[in-house]
Amino acid sequence: MQSLQKLITRPLLSYRWRFHTSCHSQQDMLKGKVDKWKGVTVDLGSPDCGLEGTYIQTSLRELDAFAGMLRKSLKQWKTEGKRAVWLKVPILQSRFVPVAASQGFQFHHADKQYSMLTTWLPKDHCKIPHFASHQIGVAGCVLREDTKEVLVVQDRNRETSHMWKLPGGLSDPGEDFGDTAVREVFEETGIKSEFQSILTVRQLHNYPGAFGKSDLYIVCRLRALSHDINHCADEIIGCKWTDVGELATTQSTSLISTHVARLVLHGFREGFDTIDIGMKELPAVFKNMTYKLYHRQIPDL
Amino acid sequence: MQSLQKLITRPLLSYRWRFHTSCHSQQDMLKGKVDKWKGVTVDLGSPDCGLEGTYIQTSLRELDAFAGMLRKSLKQWKTEGKRAVWLKVPILQSRFVPVAASQGFQFHHADKQYSMLTTWLPKDHCKIPHFASHQIGVAGCVLREDTKEVLVVQDRNRETSHMWKLPGGLSDPGEDFGDTAVREVFEETGIKSEFQSILTVRQLHNYPGAFGKSDLYIVCRLRALSHDINHCADEIIGCKWTDVGELATTQSTSLISTHVARLVLHGFREGFDTIDIGMKELPAVFKNMTYKLYHRQIPDL
């Protein structure tokens, strides 16, 4: 860990904040990129933003100069009919954030090493899109074809440790539903499996543990590729193959597991095509990207 | 807009930062709440956090004192076996963020008036859950029962303005899929409608416009409750009722709209129960909360 004094002294020696001190208006302004929605984005981490420097600085004069540039820039952008202003601030330059907040900016989002602030210039209703609003949890309903059993676990969580539930967890960034299900099942139970379909999707708002956001819980039907359980003792206290009919009727599970078990019983009787939400991979309009589309599979699609 | 000088002077006069200057160790430490996962949360906006004050401060001594408290606290928490440390910072106190970053903290998320920083104390793999990872866009496939037509629009977006697409937009915070669809359809076209089912879900990562996050696009089947179009000229340049068969075959639409149209044609022929992902509202385990569960509707569920 570096001492604060070091952090403060070093940039004073090795970097110098450079404010464009000319009295010509363009040089007192922040420089941003304009988008097609008449928005402006200024990245304080970019050498082209109109000011330069790094790290913790505490000179009042510097903050004051930034405040002046920002005020002037906002006035100019308003005159030009600009709408959203986006300010990207590297984490180590967060001393500028209170200055921007005092001129009407709020946090839009932040991730690891930067925060993004924004303000809406027109007087009408703010049209800045919200940041990501949902976390994704995925469970695997792993079925054995030979015994018609389903894989269930008891987790370490004290309040619900008596309940048998489907293994699962949160999606990693950029991970497809089925991949989360297969990965979480393997991590928690040692069972290998293969994605077949989605069985159900639950949407719940103000989810405890989602930092004020919403939660989607998605249950995937997986086909077991192995049968020998080797469960992760850190997360799981019990793991077993159980009769689907028993999961459908036990009180020691969640309402969603009961629903899933009843769907699966119906699937065993009438065919899984009666309960499956199937998946298809298709090319996106964006170059070299594909997406996964989930819907009922019908003959002519 | 207040001048920076005012912002800086006022708190110096009306507030005083109070650091617990006693040399007894407990008083030099930050005070946080401990959770069941051995995490600690310190809220710098709370009067109980171990330091007090508001607004922009630029004294080196104050930042230095905070750096010392944080360093000492982290050392103590490590000794105690604590795991995640969460630091909630009000936007106007963001001057503390670089200090925390220099001691290993990163942004977990930020929203409007605060940022949340976090660091993982153990040496093993970081188990801090990710923040919300998906934005939700919802489209309405509004069907007229009398003419078997579907409602389509052309939006102002230059690149795709020639395409006929389903009306829709991003979910507001806390909004259910069906409610987004009905609201967006009304805002864009003036048509009133009623939620029936989900037809398809698309998952796409690194979505342009989702700030590096993923996008879920959900198409709902809606029943038209009115027929007279009154479209929003700000967003939409064209709006019409069109034959579903035409939408299924035209080149001037997206691959998803083509799929949806084909599903609907099948639904008209064989019954909507063959294509619908139905909805049920159920009580959550959390007090006074309900959730919506989407799955295939079967007789015994």
XYZ file of C-alpha atoms in Angstrom:
602
model
C 0.000 0.000 0.000
C 1.362 3.409 -0.930
C 1.174 6.245 1.531
C -1.203 9.028 0.664
C 1.624 11.543 0.827
C 3.460 9.610 -1.860
C 0.371 9.500 -4.024
C -0.053 13.205 -3.690
C 3.559 14.219 -4.098
C 4.392 12.027 -7.049
C 1.994 13.486 -9.563
C 2.912 16.972 -8.433
C 6.461 16.211 -9.439
C 5.966 14.043 -12.476
C 2.770 15.407 -13.982
C 1.384 18.846 -14.235
C -2.235 19.662 -14.697
C -2.540 21.694 -17.796
C -5.538 23.955 -18.151
C -5.941 25.790 -21.400
C -5.575 29.232 -19.979
C -6.004 31.172 -23.187
C -8.977 33.495 -23.043
C -10.267 32.221 -26.391
C -13.503 30.453 -25.645
C -12.784 27.137 -27.431
C -9.743 26.551 -25.264
C -11.598 27.031 -22.004
C -14.054 24.337 -22.949
C -14.114 20.620 -22.377
C -13.903 18.569 -25.536
C -16.356 15.760 -26.063
C -17.673 13.455 -28.735
C -21.144 14.193 -30.089
C -23.527 11.277 -30.712
C -26.542 10.963 -32.997
C -28.932 11.755 -30.149
C -27.339 15.211 -29.695
C -25.454 14.003 -26.642
C -21.905 14.919 -25.682
C -19.458 12.540 -23.973
C -16.377 13.908 -22.206
C -13.805 11.368 -20.997
C -11.604 12.878 -18.294
C -9.221 9.942 -18.781
C -8.557 10.932 -22.381
C -5.703 13.326 -23.266
C -8.084 14.997 -25.738
C -10.678 16.100 -23.198
C -9.254 19.582 -22.735
C -7.445 18.936 -19.479
C -4.693 16.554 -18.516
C -3.238 14.855 -15.460
C -3.615 11.897 -13.184
C -4.068 10.895 -9.605
C -5.066 12.644 -6.433
C -4.768 16.396 -6.565
C -6.130 18.683 -3.962
C -5.397 22.162 -5.172
C -8.448 24.360 -4.921
C -7.295 26.287 -7.936
C -7.422 23.192 -10.128
C -10.915 22.215 -9.028
C -11.986 25.804 -9.498
C -10.567 25.862 -13.018
C -12.400 22.626 -13.854
C -15.628 24.065 -12.437
C -15.212 27.091 -14.668
C -14.569 25.004 -17.796
C -17.533 22.775 -17.067
C -19.864 25.720 -16.457
C -18.792 27.389 -19.677
C -19.060 24.136 -21.641
C -22.560 23.396 -20.342
C -23.701 26.898 -21.297
C -22.307 26.480 -24.798
C -23.816 22.989 -25.268
C -27.216 24.251 -24.139
C -27.033 27.037 -26.712
C -26.176 24.460 -29.378
C -29.217 22.332 -28.503
C -27.232 19.432 -27.066
C -29.214 17.086 -24.816
C -27.473 14.470 -22.608
C -23.972 15.237 -21.338
C -21.893 12.242 -20.270
C -18.808 12.646 -18.111
C -16.527 9.624 -17.756
C -14.242 9.951 -14.732
C -11.334 7.575 -13.972
C -11.570 6.376 -10.361
C -8.340 8.157 -9.339
C -9.726 11.459 -10.653
C -12.937 11.243 -8.618
C -12.071 14.585 -6.984
C -13.873 16.134 -9.988
C -17.124 14.304 -9.222
C -18.402 16.680 -6.488
C -17.693 19.632 -8.783
C -19.811 18.059 -11.531
C -22.512 17.086 -9.009
C -22.743 20.702 -7.887
C -23.518 21.592 -11.516
C -26.353 19.076 -11.822
C -24.604 15.801 -12.726
C -25.592 12.458 -11.163
C -24.045 9.013 -11.355
C -25.401 6.996 -14.291
C -23.248 3.992 -13.440
C -19.740 2.986 -12.357
C -17.694 -0.119 -13.004
C -14.315 -1.062 -11.533
C -12.023 1.827 -12.593
C -14.392 4.580 -13.747
C -17.668 6.306 -13.056
C -20.037 7.779 -15.641
C -21.949 10.898 -14.689
C -24.702 12.460 -16.695
C -27.015 15.437 -16.874
C -29.930 16.301 -19.170
C -29.787 19.797 -20.664
C -33.267 20.382 -22.185
C -36.143 21.389 -19.946
C -38.359 18.490 -21.076
C -38.590 14.974 -19.631
C -35.152 13.316 -19.272
C -34.650 10.683 -21.969
C -31.333 9.253 -20.780
C -31.625 5.445 -20.909
C -31.301 3.604 -17.611
C -28.303 1.417 -16.876
C -28.673 -2.383 -16.646
C -31.607 -3.132 -14.367
C -31.581 -6.901 -13.869
C -29.268 -9.514 -12.444
C -29.659 -13.020 -13.890
C -29.750 -16.145 -11.753
C -29.983 -19.506 -13.493
C -30.855 -22.925 -12.065
C -30.370 -26.306 -13.667
C -33.131 -28.913 -13.617
C -30.838 -31.860 -14.377
C -32.751 -34.978 -15.374
C -31.601 -38.595 -15.579
C -33.190 -40.446 -18.454
C -32.580 -43.897 -16.904
C -34.252 -43.294 -13.520
C -36.340 -40.172 -14.259
C -34.737 -38.483 -11.261
C -33.825 -34.823 -10.768
C -30.733 -33.399 -9.041
C -31.407 -31.329 -5.881
C -29.189 -29.619 -3.306
C -29.348 -28.090 0.162
C -27.280 -24.906 0.420
C -25.320 -23.470 3.368
C -27.705 -20.509 3.750
C -29.072 -20.965 7.279
C -32.661 -19.839 6.665
C -33.286 -22.207 3.783
C -30.850 -25.048 4.533
C -33.732 -27.466 5.199
C -35.068 -26.945 1.684
C -34.180 -29.020 -1.340
C -33.640 -26.786 -4.340
C -32.256 -26.866 -7.858
C -28.514 -26.068 -8.112
C -27.673 -22.723 -9.714
C -26.220 -19.254 -9.331
C -25.629 -15.866 -10.922
C -24.554 -15.524 -14.551
C -21.037 -14.308 -15.200
C -20.777 -11.271 -17.494
C -21.497 -12.250 -21.097
C -22.652 -15.772 -20.227
C -25.662 -17.415 -21.889
C -28.416 -18.887 -19.687
C -27.609 -22.499 -20.536
C -23.882 -22.031 -19.948
C -24.529 -20.606 -16.481
C -26.769 -23.553 -15.621
C -24.238 -26.181 -16.795
C -21.327 -24.381 -15.057
C -23.136 -23.866 -11.733
C -24.406 -27.460 -11.656
C -20.887 -28.750 -12.214
C -19.319 -26.392 -9.636
C -21.861 -27.248 -6.945
C -22.410 -30.964 -7.559
C -19.698 -32.334 -9.887
C -22.404 -33.495 -12.328
C -21.812 -32.908 -16.044
C -24.848 -31.930 -18.091
C -26.078 -30.495 -21.368
C -28.534 -27.653 -22.059
C -31.929 -28.677 -23.511
C -34.398 -25.810 -23.024
C -35.743 -23.140 -20.701
C -38.618 -24.295 -18.487
C -39.529 -21.077 -16.691
C -38.550 -17.431 -16.136
C -39.330 -15.514 -12.954
C -39.167 -11.713 -12.708
C -38.903 -10.166 -9.227
C -38.260 -6.493 -8.450
C -36.394 -4.940 -5.497
C -34.762 -8.304 -5.021
C -32.834 -8.522 -1.731
C -29.203 -8.940 -2.721
C -29.596 -7.233 -6.108
C -28.562 -3.795 -4.764
C -32.017 -2.322 -5.315
C -32.376 -3.813 -8.796
C -34.526 -6.602 -10.253
C -33.826 -10.302 -10.582
C -34.574 -12.795 -13.319
C -34.442 -16.425 -12.253
C -34.333 -18.817 -15.170
C -34.701 -22.586 -14.865
C -33.107 -24.635 -17.639
C -33.821 -28.272 -18.401
C -30.474 -30.091 -18.557
C -29.705 -33.668 -19.570
C -27.378 -35.466 -17.138
C -24.111 -36.614 -18.749
C -22.744 -38.131 -15.524
C -24.340 -39.564 -12.373
C -21.738 -39.586 -9.575
C -22.188 -36.677 -7.176
C -19.113 -34.871 -5.830
C -20.545 -31.798 -4.185
C -18.769 -28.559 -3.242
C -18.656 -28.545 0.581
C -18.138 -24.745 0.687
C -21.526 -23.986 -0.789
C -23.612 -27.148 -0.430
C -24.431 -29.311 2.583
C -26.498 -31.931 0.772
C -26.964 -33.194 -2.764
C -28.982 -36.110 -4.144
C -30.919 -37.543 -7.058
C -34.593 -37.540 -6.166
C -37.832 -38.706 -7.720
C -39.479 -35.894 -9.704
C -42.869 -36.847 -8.243
C -41.476 -36.356 -4.753
C -40.114 -32.889 -5.627
C -43.557 -32.024 -7.023
C -45.295 -32.804 -3.716
C -42.797 -32.085 -0.904
C -43.314 -29.047 1.334
C -39.540 -28.697 1.752
C -38.941 -26.813 -1.451
C -39.828 -23.519 -3.140
C -43.023 -22.829 -5.056
C -40.969 -22.485 -8.230
C -39.360 -25.926 -7.783
C -42.837 -27.382 -7.288
C -43.969 -25.783 -10.550
C -40.867 -26.999 -12.366
C -41.343 -30.549 -11.048
C -44.967 -30.573 -12.228
C -43.895 -29.316 -15.662
C -41.296 -32.111 -15.855
C -43.851 -34.776 -14.829
C -46.040 -33.512 -17.667
C -43.012 -33.633 -19.980
C -42.239 -37.243 -19.050
C -45.868 -38.175 -19.828
C -46.611 -36.072 -22.918
C -43.172 -35.278 -24.337
C -40.827 -32.430 -23.489
C -41.975 -30.475 -26.540
C -45.133 -29.690 -24.524
C -43.155 -27.802 -21.846
C -39.941 -26.639 -23.512
C -39.022 -23.106 -24.476
C -36.471 -24.035 -27.102
C -33.365 -22.197 -28.251
C -32.033 -21.147 -31.631
C -28.788 -19.263 -32.382
C -29.103 -16.539 -35.013
C -26.824 -13.897 -36.569
C -27.153 -10.380 -35.109
C -27.234 -7.275 -37.298
C -24.004 -6.253 -35.560
C -20.920 -7.633 -37.275
C -19.740 -11.103 -36.212
C -22.238 -11.313 -33.373
C -24.883 -13.935 -32.773
C -27.717 -14.076 -30.310
C -29.855 -16.794 -28.786
C -33.575 -16.677 -29.324
C -35.869 -18.690 -27.045
C -39.430 -19.558 -28.028
C -41.792 -22.462 -28.558
C -40.526 -24.737 -31.297
C -43.089 -25.243 -34.066
C -42.783 -27.262 -37.281
C -42.408 -24.388 -39.761
C -39.783 -22.361 -37.837
C -25.445 27.092 -9.969
C -23.414 27.735 -6.836
C -19.844 28.889 -7.157
C -17.204 26.387 -6.139
C -15.798 28.834 -3.634
C -19.170 28.965 -1.901
C -19.393 25.196 -1.842
C -15.980 24.964 -0.284
C -16.338 27.791 2.187
C -19.780 26.963 3.496
C -18.997 23.574 4.955
C -15.792 24.906 6.459
C -17.881 27.393 8.384
C -20.961 25.364 9.153
C -19.579 21.859 9.511
C -16.371 20.517 10.878
C -14.886 17.212 9.991
C -14.545 15.284 13.135
C -11.979 12.545 13.253
C -11.829 10.463 16.369
C -8.376 11.519 17.373
C -8.074 9.424 20.477
C -5.174 7.002 20.252
C -7.389 4.107 21.353
C -7.595 1.807 18.364
C -11.401 1.439 18.164
C -11.783 5.177 17.714
C -9.384 5.374 14.777
C -11.399 2.799 12.903
C -14.256 3.086 10.470
C -17.510 1.596 11.710
C -19.431 -0.734 9.469
C -22.235 -3.254 9.524
C -21.268 -6.914 9.309
C -23.356 -9.244 7.129
C -23.816 -13.024 7.220
C -21.190 -13.539 4.519
C -18.514 -11.955 6.777
C -18.651 -8.728 4.798
C -18.429 -5.215 6.219
C -20.335 -2.213 4.848
C -19.235 1.313 5.721
C -21.551 4.160 4.673
C -19.656 7.451 4.565
C -23.023 9.225 4.413
C -24.021 7.875 7.825
C -23.181 9.792 11.016
C -22.224 6.436 12.606
C -19.401 5.598 10.195
C -16.643 7.003 12.376
C -16.243 10.297 10.541
C -18.595 13.136 9.839
C -19.036 15.989 7.426
C -20.411 16.921 4.059
C -19.539 18.458 0.758
C -16.329 19.301 -1.002
C -13.306 19.456 1.251
C -9.816 19.741 -0.017
C -7.630 19.627 3.043
C -4.781 17.169 2.622
C -4.860 16.519 6.338
C -8.435 15.264 6.165
C -7.775 12.900 3.271
C -4.650 11.727 5.054
C -6.612 11.033 8.234
C -9.206 9.050 6.256
C -6.430 7.084 4.525
C -4.996 6.207 7.943
C -8.372 5.098 9.338
C -9.096 3.009 6.268
C -5.675 1.337 6.332
C -6.029 0.512 10.023
C -9.607 -0.745 9.547
C -8.664 -3.010 6.639
C -5.808 -4.500 8.677
C -8.147 -5.194 11.589
C -10.891 -6.683 9.367
C -8.360 -8.967 7.669
C -7.234 -10.219 11.085
C -10.866 -10.889 11.992
C -11.412 -12.986 8.845
C -13.764 -10.509 7.178
C -14.174 -10.957 3.428
C -15.860 -8.283 1.246
C -15.604 -4.659 2.354
C -18.234 -2.292 0.930
C -17.761 1.459 1.017
C -20.794 3.604 0.186
C -19.782 7.138 -0.757
C -22.255 10.032 -1.235
C -21.556 11.787 -4.542
C -20.501 15.027 -2.856
C -17.914 13.128 -0.789
C -16.276 11.514 -3.821
C -12.941 13.079 -2.801
C -12.504 9.936 -0.659
C -12.791 7.614 -3.666
C -9.184 7.973 -4.931
C -7.939 7.325 -1.381
C -9.934 4.078 -1.242
C -8.847 3.151 -4.802
C -5.212 3.520 -3.761
C -5.906 0.922 -1.049
C -7.372 -1.618 -3.462
C -11.040 -0.591 -3.783
C -12.860 -0.567 -7.129
C -16.298 0.672 -8.126
C -18.963 -2.032 -7.725
C -21.717 0.278 -8.961
C -23.044 3.825 -8.678
C -26.536 5.246 -8.933
C -27.609 8.887 -8.943
C -26.301 10.236 -5.613
C -23.830 7.596 -4.389
C -21.145 5.189 -5.456
C -20.412 1.791 -3.911
C -16.806 0.641 -3.782
C -15.649 -2.767 -2.771
C -12.553 -4.846 -2.109
C -12.070 -8.553 -1.346
C -9.819 -9.255 1.660
C -9.051 -13.021 1.457
C -6.377 -14.262 -0.914
C -8.727 -16.725 -2.640
C -10.971 -16.099 -5.655
C -13.178 -12.983 -5.231
C -16.777 -13.973 -4.490
C -18.361 -10.528 -4.592
C -21.547 -10.820 -6.681
C -21.693 -8.771 -9.875
C -24.049 -5.826 -10.193
C -27.042 -5.973 -12.557
C -25.824 -7.235 -15.937
C -28.798 -6.910 -18.286
C -31.008 -4.175 -19.627
C -34.514 -5.232 -20.638
C -36.153 -4.134 -23.863
C -39.746 -5.216 -24.524
C -41.750 -5.148 -27.738
C -45.488 -5.559 -28.180
C -46.892 -7.844 -30.858
C -50.372 -6.265 -30.843
C -52.949 -8.392 -32.664
C -56.417 -7.473 -33.909
C -58.844 -10.331 -33.570
C -61.228 -8.939 -36.224
C -58.724 -8.573 -39.068
C -55.861 -10.785 -37.826
C -53.500 -7.859 -38.348
C -50.429 -6.848 -36.345
C -49.282 -3.324 -35.413
C -45.909 -2.255 -36.881
C -43.898 0.968 -36.811
C -40.965 2.662 -38.539
C -38.728 4.514 -36.099
C -36.693 7.704 -36.533
C -33.371 5.837 -36.328
C -31.779 6.596 -39.708
C -30.123 3.224 -40.328
C -33.254 1.176 -39.807
C -35.990 3.662 -40.722
C -36.953 1.626 -43.798
C -37.750 -1.390 -41.623
C -41.120 -2.221 -40.163
C -40.734 -3.379 -36.570
C -42.785 -4.058 -33.490
C -43.255 -1.038 -31.172
C -41.372 -1.224 -27.873
C -38.673 0.180 -25.632
C -36.684 -0.199 -22.432
C -38.341 -1.234 -19.172
C -38.591 1.391 -16.457
C -37.116 0.352 -13.088
C -39.390 -2.160 -11.365
C -41.653 -2.638 -14.368
C -42.975 -6.061 -15.440
C -42.459 -7.188 -19.058
C -46.129 -6.939 -19.991
C -46.486 -3.471 -18.473
C -43.525 -2.174 -20.487
C -45.006 -3.587 -23.680
C -48.456 -2.051 -23.085
C -46.955 1.332 -22.049
C -44.519 1.575 -24.971
C -47.154 0.557 -27.516
C -49.481 3.271 -26.193
C -46.740 5.941 -26.071
C -45.553 5.221 -29.599
C -48.831 4.480 -31.388
C -51.776 5.543 -29.221
C -53.130 1.972 -29.328
C -54.490 0.486 -26.092
C -53.762 -3.175 -25.482
C -53.715 -5.989 -22.943
C -50.932 -8.464 -22.079
C -51.514 -12.090 -23.113
C -48.203 -13.966 -23.069
C -44.510 -13.891 -23.923
C -43.691 -15.127 -27.437
C -39.910 -14.976 -27.424
C -36.832 -13.899 -25.440
C -33.548 -12.901 -27.051
C -30.265 -12.668 -25.119
C -27.424 -10.605 -26.656
C -24.148 -9.672 -24.966
C -21.989 -6.549 -25.409
C -25.081 -4.877 -26.772
C -24.320 -1.497 -28.389
C -26.118 1.047 -26.236
C -26.097 -1.093 -23.087
C -22.876 0.474 -21.736
C -20.913 -2.765 -22.127
C -23.667 -4.910 -20.608
C -26.088 -7.479 -22.041
C -29.557 -7.020 -23.448
C -32.706 -9.080 -23.172
C -35.338 -8.356 -25.801
C -38.729 -9.794 -24.946
C -41.678 -9.892 -27.322
C -45.113 -10.002 -25.711
C -48.342 -10.977 -27.416
C -50.869 -8.206 -26.740
C -54.568 -8.063 -27.566
C -55.619 -4.772 -29.192
C -58.237 -2.856 -27.186
C -58.432 0.034 -29.668
C -57.767 0.373 -33.400
C -57.222 4.050 -34.221
C -53.559 4.920 -34.599
C -52.261 8.212 -33.192
C -48.514 7.857 -33.381
C -45.828 9.823 -31.549
C -44.094 11.951 -34.201
C -40.987 12.407 -32.006
C -40.080 8.733 -32.119
C -42.009 7.195 -35.003
C -42.247 8.146 -38.677
C -44.719 5.452 -39.720
C -47.274 3.183 -38.063
C -49.821 0.783 -39.565
C -51.822 -2.391 -39.107
C -50.425 -5.028 -41.421
C -51.230 -8.578 -42.406
C -49.299 -11.062 -40.238
C -48.512 -13.155 -43.316
C -46.897 -10.116 -44.930
C -44.725 -9.462 -41.853
C -43.679 -13.139 -41.955
C -42.376 -12.833 -45.521
C -41.176 -9.242 -46.025
C -37.437 -8.523 -46.247
C -37.982 -5.108 -44.649
C -38.005 -6.326 -41.076
C -35.735 -7.999 -38.532
C -35.123 -11.737 -38.249
C -36.862 -11.685 -34.867
C -39.999 -10.038 -36.275
C -40.052 -12.707 -38.991
C -39.880 -15.421 -36.323
C -42.586 -13.749 -34.258
C -44.861 -13.412 -37.303
C -44.420 -17.104 -38.121
C -45.209 -18.039 -34.524
C -48.367 -15.908 -34.686
C -49.467 -17.495 -37.982
C -49.099 -20.875 -36.283
C -51.066 -19.550 -33.310
C -53.927 -18.355 -35.544
C -54.076 -21.818 -37.138
C -53.465 -24.122 -34.155
C -54.418 -21.986 -31.159
C -52.256 -19.567 -29.178
C -51.657 -22.195 -26.490
C -49.216 -23.798 -28.957
C -46.937 -20.713 -28.976
C -47.599 -18.901 -25.699
C -45.296 -18.674 -22.717
C -47.973 -17.921 -20.155
C -47.809 -15.896 -16.960
C -48.835 -16.579 -13.374
C -48.477 -14.235 -10.366
C -47.261 -15.951 -7.172
C -46.351 -14.865 -3.618
C -42.618 -14.387 -2.945
C -40.976 -15.665 0.244
C -40.221 -12.008 1.021
C -43.018 -10.302 2.902
C -45.785 -8.704 0.825
C -43.987 -9.312 -2.452
C -45.195 -11.203 -5.472
C -43.421 -12.303 -8.610
C -44.439 -13.263 -12.098
C -43.575 -16.711 -13.362
C -43.599 -17.407 -17.102
C -43.810 -20.936 -18.473
C -45.868 -23.192 -20.717
C -49.389 -23.534 -19.386
C -50.374 -27.176 -18.833
C -53.650 -28.605 -17.494
C -52.447 -29.628 -14.005
C -50.573 -26.400 -13.137
